[in-house]
Coordinates of C-alpha atoms in Angstrom, one line a residue:
M1 CA 6.6 59.1 61.6
S2 CA 3.7 57.1 60.1
F3 CA 1.3 57.1 57.2
P4 CA 1.0 59.2 55.0
I5 CA 4.7 60.1 55.3
V6 CA 5.7 56.5 55.5
R7 CA 4.5 54.4 52.5
H8 CA 5.9 50.9 52.5
R9 CA 4.6 50.3 48.9
R10 CA 7.2 52.8 47.5
L11 CA 9.8 49.9 47.5
R12 CA 7.4 47.5 45.7
Q13 CA 6.6 49.7 42.7
S14 CA 8.6 47.7 40.1
A15 CA 10.5 44.5 39.5
A16 CA 13.7 46.4 39.5
I17 CA 13.1 48.1 42.9
R18 CA 11.8 44.8 44.4
G19 CA 15.0 43.1 43.2
M20 CA 17.2 45.8 44.6
V21 CA 15.8 45.5 48.1
R22 CA 15.3 41.7 48.1
E23 CA 16.6 40.3 51.4
T24 CA 16.9 36.6 50.5
V25 CA 18.2 35.2 47.3
L26 CA 18.4 31.6 45.9
T27 CA 21.4 30.5 43.9
V28 CA 22.4 27.2 42.3
D29 CA 25.2 27.0 44.8
D30 CA 22.6 26.5 47.6
F31 CA 21.5 23.0 46.3
I32 CA 22.5 19.4 46.7
Q33 CA 20.7 16.9 44.4
P34 CA 20.0 13.4 45.9
I35 CA 20.7 10.4 43.7
F36 CA 19.5 6.8 44.1
V37 CA 21.9 4.2 42.7
A38 CA 21.2 0.5 42.3
H39 CA 23.1 -2.6 41.1
G40 CA 22.4 -3.9 37.6
S41 CA 22.6 -2.4 34.1
G42 CA 20.3 -0.3 32.0
I43 CA 18.3 0.8 35.0
K44 CA 16.5 4.1 34.9
N45 CA 13.3 3.4 36.8
E46 CA 11.1 6.2 37.9
I47 CA 10.0 6.0 41.6
S48 CA 6.3 5.9 41.5
S49 CA 5.7 8.1 44.5
M50 CA 8.4 10.7 43.4
P51 CA 7.7 11.7 39.8
G52 CA 10.9 12.8 38.0
V53 CA 13.2 10.9 40.5
Y54 CA 14.8 7.6 39.4
H55 CA 16.8 4.6 40.4
F56 CA 20.0 4.6 38.3
S57 CA 22.4 1.8 37.6
L58 CA 26.1 2.7 37.3
D59 CA 25.9 2.6 33.5
T60 CA 23.0 5.1 33.4
L61 CA 24.3 7.3 36.1
E62 CA 26.7 9.3 33.8
E63 CA 23.8 10.9 31.9
E64 CA 22.2 12.0 35.2
V65 CA 25.4 13.4 36.7
K66 CA 26.2 15.3 33.5
E67 CA 22.9 17.0 33.6
I68 CA 23.5 18.0 37.2
V69 CA 27.0 19.3 36.4
D70 CA 25.7 21.2 33.3
L71 CA 23.1 22.9 35.5
G72 CA 25.8 24.1 37.8
I73 CA 24.6 22.2 40.9
P74 CA 27.7 21.8 43.1
A75 CA 27.0 18.5 44.9
V76 CA 25.0 15.3 45.0
L77 CA 23.9 13.1 47.9
L78 CA 24.3 9.4 47.3
F79 CA 21.9 6.7 48.5
G80 CA 22.5 3.1 47.5
I81 CA 20.2 0.2 46.9
P82 CA 22.2 -3.0 47.7
E83 CA 21.9 -6.4 46.1
T84 CA 21.7 -8.2 49.4
K85 CA 20.9 -7.2 53.0
D86 CA 21.8 -8.7 56.3
S87 CA 21.4 -8.0 60.0
V88 CA 24.4 -5.7 60.2
G89 CA 24.1 -3.9 56.8
S90 CA 27.5 -5.2 55.6
S91 CA 26.9 -3.9 52.1
A92 CA 27.1 -0.4 53.6
F93 CA 30.8 -0.7 54.3
D94 CA 31.8 -3.1 51.5
E95 CA 34.5 -1.6 49.4
E96 CA 32.5 -2.8 46.4
G97 CA 29.2 -1.6 47.7
I98 CA 27.0 0.4 45.4
V99 CA 27.6 3.7 47.1
Q100 CA 31.4 3.1 47.0
Q101 CA 31.3 2.1 43.3
A102 CA 29.1 5.2 42.4
T103 CA 31.4 7.5 44.3
R104 CA 34.5 6.3 42.4
K105 CA 32.6 6.6 39.1
I106 CA 31.4 10.1 39.7
K107 CA 34.7 11.3 40.9
A108 CA 36.4 9.9 37.9
L109 CA 34.0 11.6 35.6
Y110 CA 33.6 14.9 37.4
P111 CA 36.3 15.4 40.0
D112 CA 35.0 18.8 41.0
L113 CA 31.5 17.7 41.7
L114 CA 31.1 17.2 45.5
V115 CA 29.9 13.7 46.5
V116 CA 28.1 13.6 49.8
A117 CA 27.7 10.1 51.1
D118 CA 24.7 9.3 53.3
T119 CA 26.2 7.3 56.2
C120 CA 23.4 5.0 57.6
L121 CA 22.5 1.3 57.7
C122 CA 18.8 1.3 57.1
E123 CA 19.0 0.7 53.3
F124 CA 21.4 -2.2 53.9
T125 CA 19.9 -4.1 56.9
D126 CA 17.3 -6.8 56.5
H127 CA 15.3 -5.3 59.4
G128 CA 15.4 -1.7 58.0
H129 CA 16.7 0.0 61.1
C130 CA 19.6 2.4 61.3
G131 CA 21.7 0.2 63.6
M132 CA 22.3 -3.2 65.0
V133 CA 19.1 -4.8 66.5
H134 CA 18.5 -7.2 69.3
T135 CA 15.3 -9.0 68.2
F136 CA 12.9 -10.9 70.4
E137 CA 9.2 -12.1 70.3
R138 CA 6.4 -10.5 72.3
D139 CA 2.9 -11.8 72.1
G140 CA 3.7 -13.6 68.9
H141 CA 5.2 -10.5 67.2
V142 CA 8.8 -9.8 66.3
C143 CA 10.2 -6.8 68.3
G144 CA 13.6 -5.3 68.6
D145 CA 15.8 -2.9 70.4
V146 CA 18.2 -0.8 68.3
L147 CA 21.6 -1.1 70.0
N148 CA 23.3 2.3 70.2
D149 CA 26.9 1.6 71.2
E150 CA 27.2 -1.6 69.2
S151 CA 26.1 0.2 66.0
L152 CA 28.8 2.9 66.2
D153 CA 31.6 0.7 64.9
L154 CA 29.5 -0.3 61.9
L155 CA 28.8 3.4 61.1
V156 CA 32.5 4.2 61.4
R157 CA 33.4 1.4 59.1
T158 CA 30.8 2.7 56.6
A159 CA 32.1 6.3 56.8
V160 CA 35.8 5.3 56.3
S161 CA 34.9 3.1 53.3
Q162 CA 33.0 5.9 51.7
A163 CA 35.9 8.3 52.3
K164 CA 38.3 5.8 50.8
A165 CA 36.1 5.6 47.8
G166 CA 36.4 9.4 47.3
A167 CA 33.4 10.9 49.1
D168 CA 34.0 14.6 49.8
I169 CA 31.6 14.9 52.7
I170 CA 30.3 12.2 55.1
A171 CA 26.7 12.8 56.1
P172 CA 25.6 10.4 58.9
S173 CA 21.9 10.2 59.3
N174 CA 21.4 7.4 61.9
M175 CA 20.7 9.4 65.1
M176 CA 22.7 7.2 67.4
D177 CA 24.0 8.9 70.4
G178 CA 27.8 9.7 69.9
F179 CA 27.8 9.0 66.2
V180 CA 29.6 12.2 65.3
Q181 CA 32.4 11.6 67.8
A182 CA 32.9 8.0 66.7
I183 CA 32.9 8.8 63.0
R184 CA 35.3 11.8 63.5
A185 CA 37.7 9.7 65.4
G186 CA 37.4 6.9 62.9
L187 CA 38.0 9.2 59.9
D188 CA 41.0 10.9 61.6
E189 CA 42.6 7.5 62.5
A190 CA 42.2 6.4 58.9
G191 CA 43.9 9.5 57.5
F192 CA 40.8 11.4 56.6
S193 CA 41.0 14.3 59.0
H194 CA 40.3 16.7 56.1
I195 CA 36.9 15.1 55.3
P196 CA 34.0 17.2 56.8
I197 CA 31.0 15.7 58.6
M198 CA 27.6 17.0 57.6
S199 CA 25.6 15.7 60.5
Y200 CA 21.9 15.0 60.4
S201 CA 21.8 16.6 63.8
V202 CA 18.1 17.2 64.2
K203 CA 16.2 14.4 62.4
Y204 CA 12.6 13.9 63.4
A205 CA 10.6 10.7 63.3
S206 CA 8.5 12.3 60.6
A207 CA 5.6 11.2 58.4
F208 CA 7.2 13.1 55.5
Y209 CA 9.7 10.3 54.8
G210 CA 7.1 8.0 53.2
P211 CA 8.1 8.2 49.5
F212 CA 11.8 7.9 50.4
R213 CA 11.2 4.6 52.1
E214 CA 9.8 3.3 48.8
A215 CA 12.8 4.9 46.9
A216 CA 15.5 3.4 49.3
D217 CA 13.6 0.2 50.2
S218 CA 14.3 1.1 53.8
A219 CA 11.0 0.8 55.7
P220 CA 11.5 -0.9 59.1
Q221 CA 10.3 -4.5 59.1
F222 CA 9.0 -4.1 62.7
G223 CA 8.4 -1.2 65.1
D224 CA 9.4 2.3 64.1
R225 CA 12.2 4.8 64.5
K226 CA 10.8 6.8 67.4
T227 CA 13.4 5.5 69.9
Y228 CA 16.2 7.2 68.0
Q229 CA 14.7 9.9 65.8
M230 CA 13.2 13.0 67.5
D231 CA 9.6 13.6 68.5
P232 CA 8.1 16.2 66.1
A233 CA 6.6 17.9 69.1
N234 CA 10.0 18.9 70.6
V235 CA 12.1 21.9 69.8
R236 CA 14.3 22.4 72.9
E237 CA 15.6 18.9 72.4
A238 CA 17.0 20.0 69.0
L239 CA 19.4 22.4 70.7
R240 CA 20.7 19.5 72.9
E241 CA 21.2 17.3 69.8
A242 CA 22.9 20.0 67.8
E243 CA 25.2 21.1 70.7
S244 CA 26.3 17.5 71.1
D245 CA 27.2 17.3 67.5
V246 CA 29.1 20.6 67.6
L247 CA 31.1 19.4 70.6
E248 CA 31.8 16.1 68.9
G249 CA 33.3 17.7 65.8
A250 CA 30.5 18.2 63.2
D251 CA 31.3 20.6 60.5
M252 CA 27.8 21.2 59.3
L253 CA 24.4 20.8 61.0
M254 CA 21.2 19.6 59.4
V255 CA 17.5 19.8 60.1
K256 CA 15.3 17.1 58.6
P257 CA 12.6 17.6 57.4
A258 CA 12.6 21.3 56.6
L259 CA 9.1 22.5 55.7
A260 CA 7.3 21.7 59.0
F261 CA 10.4 22.6 61.1
M262 CA 11.3 26.2 59.9
D263 CA 11.3 27.2 63.6
V264 CA 14.0 24.7 64.3
L265 CA 16.1 26.0 61.5
R266 CA 15.8 29.5 62.8
L267 CA 16.6 28.3 66.4
L268 CA 19.8 26.5 65.3
R269 CA 20.8 29.5 63.0
D270 CA 20.5 31.8 66.1
Q271 CA 22.4 29.5 68.4
F272 CA 25.3 28.1 66.2
D273 CA 27.6 29.5 63.6
L274 CA 28.3 26.3 61.7
P275 CA 26.8 26.0 58.1
L276 CA 23.2 24.9 58.4
V277 CA 21.6 22.4 56.0
A278 CA 17.8 22.0 55.4
Y279 CA 16.6 18.7 53.9
N280 CA 13.6 19.3 51.7
V281 CA 12.4 15.7 52.0
S282 CA 10.5 13.2 49.8
G283 CA 7.1 13.8 51.3
E284 CA 7.4 17.6 50.7
Y285 CA 8.5 16.9 47.1
S286 CA 5.7 14.4 46.4
M287 CA 2.9 16.6 47.8
V288 CA 3.9 19.5 45.5
K289 CA 4.3 17.2 42.5
A290 CA 0.8 15.6 43.1
A291 CA -0.9 18.9 43.5
S292 CA 0.9 20.3 40.4
E293 CA 0.0 17.3 38.3
R294 CA -3.7 18.0 39.1
G295 CA -3.4 21.7 38.2
W296 CA -4.1 22.9 41.7
I297 CA -0.9 24.9 42.2
N298 CA 1.8 26.7 40.2
E299 CA 4.7 24.3 40.9
R300 CA 7.5 26.8 40.1
A301 CA 6.0 29.5 42.3
I302 CA 5.3 27.1 45.2
V303 CA 8.8 25.5 45.1
T304 CA 10.5 28.8 44.9
E305 CA 8.6 30.1 47.9
M306 CA 9.4 26.9 49.8
L307 CA 13.1 27.1 49.1
L308 CA 13.2 30.8 49.9
G309 CA 11.5 30.1 53.2
M310 CA 14.2 27.6 54.1
K311 CA 16.9 30.1 53.3
R312 CA 15.1 32.8 55.1
A313 CA 14.8 30.6 58.2
G314 CA 18.6 30.3 58.2
A315 CA 19.6 27.5 55.9
D316 CA 22.9 27.9 54.0
I317 CA 22.5 24.7 52.0
I318 CA 19.3 22.9 50.8
I319 CA 19.1 19.2 49.9
T320 CA 16.2 19.0 47.6
Y321 CA 14.8 16.7 44.9
F322 CA 13.8 20.0 43.2
A323 CA 17.5 21.0 42.7
K324 CA 17.5 20.4 38.9
D325 CA 14.2 22.1 38.4
A326 CA 15.2 25.1 40.6
A327 CA 18.6 25.4 38.8
R328 CA 16.7 25.6 35.4
W329 CA 14.3 28.2 36.8
L330 CA 17.1 30.3 38.1
R331 CA 18.9 30.1 34.7
E332 CA 15.7 31.1 32.9
G333 CA 15.2 34.0 35.2
K334 CA 18.5 35.6 34.4

């Protein structure tokens, strides 16, 4: 049958009908709120390229975490800004590192709030890369090769130190080959076989990370990350990356960024049955904020549509700097 017997608009006639047949629903349980923590005291400094996102010191962190808990957001993702950096990122696996201290503080204040620890070295290395680097000069310029296998031990040490501090989930974001297998073995050996790994399985060498590099002070000092992060032109490669992580023991898979890679989210959703995470990254956040500040868009409507799109594409969990805003909007909508 077809028109006029079939009339699709019948199911769009009222808000009540539209709500009844709605296929995709956002809830506060979908969200993880990223937090940037720095050494010092009295620090609550807004990140210039990310309006509404701040660096917090440990003493100002409590107010932020309380707000997150009060909004019902179930998890935070911790990024740390160290006092000192070196070639191997030793602050990343220091028991008194900023992420470790923040984790202990958050778990003492709110034991039920999930702490997801970003497990990478780029914020902690003086060269800004996600692993150990062999540097050399070429035509008067400093160059370097990121050393894959030599970096794995440092990543394992970082993950174990984060678990010891109380992290509920380890989220390795480095894109070294074999990182999930190495971290899984290291966690198990250290007595943390119960700690899940949320793997940054498909992480593209994306232009959408620009504001984050200001926030985390993690821009590479030479070269770029294209030898270890994925080419944005590739999609079949995403399947290979994700399959490796599944075989190595990942408990959750992530696609980063999300907005320009909805097809990749759908591909992984169709191929794997592990929980799927979308990272709504800094550039996606900042573009919306900038357009909203100029009055060009309706921020709430745009963000809601973006997040719904990520869930519709297959995401079970969304890491987003809009988590607090979205939680408020959902509460207002009830």
